[in-house]
Coordinates of C-alpha atoms in Angstrom, one line a residue:
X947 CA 56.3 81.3 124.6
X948 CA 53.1 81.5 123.0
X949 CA 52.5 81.5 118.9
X950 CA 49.7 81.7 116.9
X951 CA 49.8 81.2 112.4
X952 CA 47.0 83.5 110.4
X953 CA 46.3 84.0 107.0
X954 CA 46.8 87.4 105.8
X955 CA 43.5 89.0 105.0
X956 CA 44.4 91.6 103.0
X957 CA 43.8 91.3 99.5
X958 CA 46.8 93.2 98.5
X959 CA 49.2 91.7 101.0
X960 CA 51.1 93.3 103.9
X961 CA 51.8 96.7 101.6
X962 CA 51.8 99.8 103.1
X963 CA 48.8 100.2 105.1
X964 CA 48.0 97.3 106.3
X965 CA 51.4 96.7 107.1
X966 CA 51.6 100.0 108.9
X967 CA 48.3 99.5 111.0
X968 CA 49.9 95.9 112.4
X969 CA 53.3 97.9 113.6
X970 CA 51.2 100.3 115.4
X971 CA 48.6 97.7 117.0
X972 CA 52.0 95.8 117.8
X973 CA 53.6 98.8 118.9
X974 CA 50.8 99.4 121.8
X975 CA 51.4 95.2 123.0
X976 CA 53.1 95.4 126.1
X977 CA 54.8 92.6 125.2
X978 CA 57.2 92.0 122.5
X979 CA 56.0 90.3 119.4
X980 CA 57.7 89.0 116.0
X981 CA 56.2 87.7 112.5
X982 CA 57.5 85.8 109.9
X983 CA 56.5 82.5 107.7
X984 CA 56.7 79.6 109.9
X985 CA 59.9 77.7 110.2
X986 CA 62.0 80.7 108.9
X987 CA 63.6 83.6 111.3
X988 CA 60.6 86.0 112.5
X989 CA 61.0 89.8 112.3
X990 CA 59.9 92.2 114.9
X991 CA 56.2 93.7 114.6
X992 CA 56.7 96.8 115.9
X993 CA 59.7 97.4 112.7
X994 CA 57.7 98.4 109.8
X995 CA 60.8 98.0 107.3
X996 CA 61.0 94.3 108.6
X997 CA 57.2 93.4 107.8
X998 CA 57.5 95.3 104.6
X999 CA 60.3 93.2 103.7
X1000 CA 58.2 90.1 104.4
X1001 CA 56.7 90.7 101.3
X1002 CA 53.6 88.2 102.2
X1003 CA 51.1 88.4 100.0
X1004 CA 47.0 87.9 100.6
X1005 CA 46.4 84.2 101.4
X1006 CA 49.9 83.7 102.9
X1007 CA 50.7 82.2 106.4
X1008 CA 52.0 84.2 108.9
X1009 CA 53.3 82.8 112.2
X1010 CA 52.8 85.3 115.2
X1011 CA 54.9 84.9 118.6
X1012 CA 54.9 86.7 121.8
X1013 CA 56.0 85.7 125.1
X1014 CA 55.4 86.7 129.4
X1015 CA 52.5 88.1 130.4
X1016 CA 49.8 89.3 127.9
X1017 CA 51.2 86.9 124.9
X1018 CA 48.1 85.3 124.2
X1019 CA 45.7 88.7 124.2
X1020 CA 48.6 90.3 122.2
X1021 CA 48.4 87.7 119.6
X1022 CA 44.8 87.2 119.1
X1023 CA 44.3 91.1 119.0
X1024 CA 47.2 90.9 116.2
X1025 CA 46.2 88.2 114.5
X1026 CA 42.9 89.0 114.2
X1027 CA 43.8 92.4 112.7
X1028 CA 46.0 90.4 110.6
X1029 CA 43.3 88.3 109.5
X1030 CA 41.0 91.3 108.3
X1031 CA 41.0 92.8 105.2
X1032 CA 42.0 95.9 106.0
X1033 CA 42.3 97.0 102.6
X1034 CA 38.4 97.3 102.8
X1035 CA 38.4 99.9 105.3
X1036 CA 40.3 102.2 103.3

């Protein structure tokens, strides 16, 4: 099992759109992955009514984990999205 903790990028926080582009890059992972604050119990990526509910907010740390084969390019590729201020793309 592989994890990896980012700092959400976004300056508004996982809202809508940002929220919805990290369930779709999660959703193309051939692997599964969850999210959630560290120490608490993750949700899956590929739900975007679970990362909505997160609620996390820009600045806040977000602990990514995958496991089996392709973990570790699933979760830099996600956390590095995650990182991003997708918010300035729009």
């Amino acid at each position: 099992m592989h994890s990896i903790q980012v700092t959400v990028g976004s300056r508004s926080g996982l809202h809508a759109r940002p929220a919805s582009l990290l369930v779709q890059a999660a959703a193309r992972q051939a692997v599964k992955v969850t999210v959630g604050r560290p120490g608490q119990p993750p949700v899956d990526a590929r739900s975007l009514l679970s990362v909505l509910a997160l609620a996390a907010g820009c600045g806040e740390t977000l602990e990514l984990v995958a496991a089996g084969d392709g973990a570790q390019d699933a979760l830099k590729e996600l956390a590095d999205l995650l990182a991003s201020d997708l918010d300035a793309a729009a």
